[in-house]
Coordinates of C-alpha atoms and ligand atoms in Angstrom, one line a residue:
X1 CA 6.0 -51.0 16.3
X2 CA 6.9 -47.3 17.5
X3 CA 4.0 -45.7 18.8
X4 CA 3.3 -42.3 17.4
X5 CA 1.3 -39.0 17.6
X6 CA -0.1 -37.0 14.5
X7 CA -1.2 -33.4 14.5
X8 CA -3.1 -32.4 11.6
X9 CA -5.3 -29.8 10.2
X10 CA -8.2 -29.6 7.7
X11 CA -11.0 -27.7 5.9
X12 CA -8.8 -24.3 6.0
X13 CA -7.8 -24.9 9.8
X14 CA -11.2 -25.3 10.8
X15 CA -10.6 -28.5 12.2
X16 CA -7.5 -29.3 14.4
X17 CA -6.9 -33.2 14.6
X18 CA -4.7 -35.4 17.1
X19 CA -4.4 -38.8 16.5
X20 CA -2.2 -41.5 18.5
X21 CA -1.3 -45.1 18.1
X22 CA -0.5 -46.2 21.7
X23 CA -0.3 -50.0 21.3
X24 CA 3.1 -50.5 22.7
X25 CA 2.8 -48.3 25.4
X26 CA -0.5 -49.8 26.5
X27 CA 1.3 -53.3 26.7
X28 CA 4.3 -51.8 28.7
X29 CA 1.6 -50.6 31.2
X30 CA 0.1 -53.9 31.0
X31 CA 2.9 -55.7 31.8
X32 CA 4.2 -53.3 34.4
X33 CA 0.7 -53.2 36.4
X34 CA -0.4 -56.9 35.3
X35 CA -3.8 -55.2 34.0
X36 CA -6.6 -57.7 33.3
X37 CA -8.5 -56.6 30.0
X38 CA -11.3 -54.2 31.8
X39 CA -8.5 -52.3 33.4
X40 CA -6.2 -52.5 30.4
X41 CA -9.1 -50.9 28.2
X42 CA -9.7 -48.3 30.9
X43 CA -6.2 -47.2 31.6
X44 CA -5.3 -47.4 27.8
X45 CA -8.1 -45.2 26.8
X46 CA -6.8 -42.4 29.3
X47 CA -3.3 -42.9 28.1
X48 CA -4.5 -42.1 24.6
X49 CA -6.2 -39.3 25.6
X50 CA -3.3 -38.2 27.9
X51 CA -0.9 -38.2 25.0
X52 CA -3.1 -36.2 22.7
X53 CA -3.9 -33.4 25.5
X54 CA -0.2 -33.5 26.2
X55 CA 0.5 -32.4 22.5
X56 CA -1.7 -29.7 23.1
X57 CA 0.6 -28.2 25.7
X58 CA 3.9 -26.3 25.2
X59 CA 7.6 -26.9 26.1
X60 CA 7.7 -28.0 29.9
X61 CA 3.9 -28.1 30.3
X62 CA 2.4 -31.2 31.9
X63 CA -0.9 -32.3 32.7
X64 CA -2.5 -35.1 34.8
X65 CA -5.8 -36.7 33.9
X66 CA -7.5 -38.2 37.2
X67 CA -10.9 -40.4 36.4
X68 CA -12.6 -40.7 39.8
X69 CA -15.3 -43.1 39.6
X70 CA -17.3 -45.0 42.2
X71 CA -16.6 -48.2 40.2
X72 CA -14.7 -51.4 41.0
X73 CA -11.7 -50.3 38.8
X74 CA -11.1 -47.4 41.3
X75 CA -9.1 -44.3 40.2
X76 CA -7.3 -43.9 36.9
X77 CA -4.4 -41.7 36.9
X78 CA -2.3 -40.6 33.7
X79 CA 0.4 -38.0 33.6
X80 CA 1.6 -36.6 29.9
X81 CA 3.7 -34.0 28.9
X82 CA 4.3 -31.9 25.7
X83 CA 7.0 -34.3 24.5
X84 CA 5.2 -37.2 24.2
X85 CA 6.0 -38.9 27.6
X86 CA 3.4 -40.5 29.3
X87 CA 2.8 -42.8 32.5
X88 CA -0.2 -44.1 34.5
X89 CA -1.7 -46.3 36.8
X90 CA -5.1 -48.0 37.8
X91 CA -6.2 -48.5 41.3
X92 CA -7.5 -52.1 40.9
X93 CA -5.8 -53.4 37.7
X94 CA -7.4 -57.2 38.1
X95 CA -11.0 -56.5 38.3
X96 CA -13.2 -58.4 36.1
X97 CA -16.6 -57.7 34.8
X98 CA -19.3 -59.7 32.6
X99 CA -19.0 -58.2 29.1
X100 CA -21.8 -55.3 28.3
X101 CA -24.6 -55.8 26.1
X102 CA -22.7 -54.9 23.1
X103 CA -20.3 -57.7 24.1
X104 CA -17.7 -55.2 24.6
X105 CA -15.4 -54.9 27.7
X106 CA -17.9 -53.0 30.4
X107 CA -15.4 -49.9 30.9
X108 CA -18.3 -47.7 32.0
X109 CA -19.5 -50.4 34.7
X110 CA -15.6 -50.6 35.6
X111 CA -15.3 -46.9 35.9
X112 CA -18.7 -46.1 37.7
X113 CA -20.1 -42.7 38.2
X114 CA -17.8 -39.7 39.4
X115 CA -15.6 -37.0 37.9
X116 CA -12.9 -36.4 35.3
X117 CA -10.2 -34.2 36.6
X118 CA -8.0 -32.3 34.1
X119 CA -4.8 -30.3 36.3
X120 CA -2.5 -28.6 33.9
X121 CA 0.9 -27.4 35.2
X122 CA 1.5 -24.5 32.8
X123 CA 4.4 -23.4 34.6
X124 CA 2.3 -20.6 36.5
X125 CA 2.1 -20.2 40.2
X126 CA -1.1 -22.2 40.4
X127 CA -2.1 -25.1 38.3
X128 CA -5.1 -25.0 36.0
X129 CA -7.7 -27.3 37.2
X130 CA -10.9 -28.5 35.4
X131 CA -13.5 -30.9 36.2
X132 CA -16.5 -32.4 34.8
X133 CA -18.8 -35.2 36.1
X134 CA -18.4 -38.4 34.1
X135 CA -21.4 -38.7 31.7
X136 CA -20.8 -42.2 30.3
X137 CA -17.7 -43.9 31.9
X138 CA -16.9 -45.0 28.6
X139 CA -14.3 -42.1 28.7
X140 CA -14.3 -41.0 25.3
X141 CA -17.6 -39.5 25.7
X142 CA -16.4 -37.9 29.0
X143 CA -13.4 -36.4 27.3
X144 CA -15.9 -34.9 24.7
X145 CA -17.8 -33.6 27.3
X146 CA -14.9 -31.9 29.0
X147 CA -13.8 -30.2 25.8
X148 CA -17.3 -28.9 25.3
X149 CA -17.9 -27.8 28.8
X150 CA -14.6 -27.0 30.3
X151 CA -12.7 -25.7 27.2
X152 CA -15.7 -24.5 25.2
X153 CA -14.2 -26.5 22.1
X154 CA -16.8 -29.0 20.5
X155 CA -14.8 -32.2 19.7
X156 CA -15.3 -35.5 18.4
X157 CA -13.2 -38.2 20.5
X158 CA -12.5 -41.8 20.0
X159 CA -10.4 -44.0 22.2
X160 CA -9.9 -47.9 22.1
X161 CA -8.0 -50.6 23.1
X162 CA -8.3 -54.0 21.9
X163 CA -7.1 -56.9 23.8
X164 CA -6.1 -60.3 22.9
X165 CA -7.2 -63.6 24.3
X166 CA -3.8 -64.0 26.1
X167 CA -4.1 -60.4 27.5
X168 CA -1.9 -58.8 25.5
X169 CA -2.6 -55.4 23.7
X170 CA -3.3 -55.9 20.1
X171 CA -4.0 -52.3 19.2
X172 CA -4.7 -49.1 21.2
X173 CA -5.2 -45.6 19.7
X174 CA -7.6 -43.0 19.1
X175 CA -8.2 -39.3 17.8
X176 CA -9.6 -35.8 18.8
X177 CA -10.8 -33.7 16.3
X178 CA -11.6 -30.2 17.4
X179 CA -14.1 -28.2 15.6
X180 CA -13.1 -24.3 15.2
X181 CA -15.4 -21.4 14.2
X182 CA -15.6 -21.5 10.1
X183 CA -17.2 -24.5 9.3
X184 CA -20.2 -24.5 7.3
X185 CA -23.2 -27.0 7.7
X186 CA -22.3 -29.2 4.6
X187 CA -18.8 -29.7 6.2
X188 CA -20.1 -30.6 9.5
X189 CA -22.8 -33.0 8.1
X190 CA -20.2 -34.6 5.9
X191 CA -17.8 -35.5 8.8
X192 CA -20.6 -36.5 11.1
X193 CA -21.5 -39.1 8.5
X194 CA -18.4 -40.3 7.8
X195 CA -17.8 -40.5 11.7
X196 CA -21.2 -42.5 12.2
X197 CA -19.7 -44.9 9.3
X198 CA -16.3 -45.4 11.0
X199 CA -15.4 -48.9 12.1
X200 CA -13.6 -49.1 15.4
X201 CA -10.5 -47.5 15.3
X202 CA -8.8 -50.6 16.9
X203 CA -10.0 -52.7 14.3
X204 CA -8.6 -50.8 11.6
X205 CA -5.1 -50.4 13.2
X206 CA -5.2 -54.2 14.1
X207 CA -5.7 -54.6 10.3
X208 CA -2.7 -52.5 9.5
X209 CA -4.3 -49.4 8.7
X210 CA -2.3 -46.2 10.1
X211 CA -3.9 -43.2 12.0
X212 CA -3.5 -40.9 9.1
X213 CA -5.5 -43.1 6.8
X214 CA -8.1 -43.4 9.6
X215 CA -8.4 -39.5 9.6
X216 CA -8.7 -39.7 5.9
X217 CA -11.8 -41.7 6.4
X218 CA -13.4 -38.8 8.1
X219 CA -11.9 -35.7 6.5
X220 CA -10.6 -36.6 2.9
X221 CA -8.6 -33.5 2.8
X222 CA -6.9 -33.7 6.0
X223 CA -3.3 -32.6 6.0
X224 CA -0.8 -33.9 8.4
X225 CA 1.4 -31.1 10.0
X226 CA 3.7 -33.7 12.1
X227 CA 4.2 -37.3 13.1
X228 CA 6.3 -37.6 16.2
X229 CA 7.3 -40.6 18.7
X230 CA 5.4 -41.2 22.0
X231 CA 6.6 -43.3 24.8
X232 CA 6.2 -44.8 28.2
X233 CA 8.5 -42.7 30.6
X234 CA 8.2 -42.5 34.3
X235 CA 10.2 -39.6 36.4
X236 CA 10.9 -41.7 39.1
X237 CA 14.6 -42.2 40.4
X238 CA 16.2 -43.5 43.5
X239 CA 17.0 -40.0 44.4
X240 CA 13.5 -38.9 44.3
X241 CA 12.5 -41.7 46.4
X242 CA 15.0 -40.9 48.9
X243 CA 13.6 -37.4 49.1
X244 CA 10.2 -38.9 49.9
X245 CA 11.7 -41.2 52.6
X246 CA 13.5 -38.3 54.2
X247 CA 10.0 -36.2 53.8
X248 CA 8.2 -38.9 56.1
X249 CA 10.7 -37.8 59.1
X250 CA 13.4 -39.2 61.5
X251 CA 10.6 -40.9 63.5
X252 CA 9.2 -42.7 60.4
X253 CA 12.7 -44.2 59.2
X254 CA 13.6 -45.3 62.7
X255 CA 10.5 -47.2 62.9
X256 CA 11.3 -48.9 59.5
X257 CA 14.9 -49.8 61.0
X258 CA 13.6 -50.9 64.0
X259 CA 10.4 -53.1 62.6
X260 CA 11.6 -54.6 59.3
X261 CA 15.5 -53.6 59.3
X262 CA 15.0 -52.2 55.7
X263 CA 12.4 -50.6 53.5
X264 CA 11.0 -51.1 50.1
X265 CA 9.1 -48.2 48.2
X266 CA 7.1 -49.0 45.1
X267 CA 6.5 -46.3 42.2
X268 CA 2.7 -46.3 41.5
X269 CA 3.1 -45.2 38.1
X270 CA 5.7 -47.6 36.9
X271 CA 5.7 -50.3 39.6
X272 CA 9.3 -50.3 40.0
X273 CA 10.4 -51.1 43.6
X274 CA 13.2 -49.4 45.3
X275 CA 15.0 -51.2 48.3
X276 CA 16.7 -49.7 51.2
X277 CA 18.9 -51.8 53.6
X278 CA 19.3 -51.0 57.1
X279 CA 22.8 -49.4 56.4
X280 CA 21.3 -47.2 53.7
X281 CA 18.2 -46.3 55.9
X282 CA 20.8 -45.4 58.6
X283 CA 22.8 -43.5 55.9
X284 CA 19.6 -41.1 55.2
X285 CA 19.1 -40.6 59.1
X286 CA 22.9 -39.6 59.2
X287 CA 22.3 -37.2 56.5
X288 CA 19.4 -35.8 58.1
X289 CA 21.2 -34.9 61.1
X290 CA 23.4 -32.4 59.4
Ligands
LIG301 ZN1 8.2 -44.8 38.4

């Protein structure tokens, strides 16, 4: 099933909503990085947040999310843009921990304590950088805290990944509801009541419900403005990898030729391996002379 992003509004524009189904993207990441369930959940939740935050940007703007905790999963990095492209990786994809006290994957234990960093390339000279301490490690709460603290927007964030016993991704998705000024207490109470009663997004997705109907469970009068495709996409290419090799300098390349007679560079984000033979490395060196 094609993954998608929904942009919606409700209550006279006082609620801005984003919702995603990322099952296919997270399954592709699982396959590329060979993640075990705990890492699949942590990376997948961050990817869902990334796609939705990407949708808050414009045109050529991009953003990077870094979850830097001291837990065994290590760092999580996700890149997303305004056009629905996303990629990501996690330092330790095969960490396993016992289930938490609620019988769920212990994402907070895997992430640990640390910081959530948001870096936005808005096309200005300097990128925007925001960071907040990780308040939970379960990630949805951490993004909620980020929106409140760094962007002064009260939000409700849900992120989930449901992993099958065979480790494949059964469902992945989430939503971000942003509360803008103008809501009355009754409207907020009603929304909070519905949120408290909402079953996990992934259970609903797995049972065949789509994100629009999930949003309607929270705010009956929600109006979808746009539904668009989202996808895994890496920006790496042989040309970029060549530029990286060249930036290492002549000596480094000469060492590679002398020691291994070849080089292999692996892209962190997509795990694609780029091979360079002795002749190709020599060609790069020759090129650098000019
Ligand atoms: Zn790549």
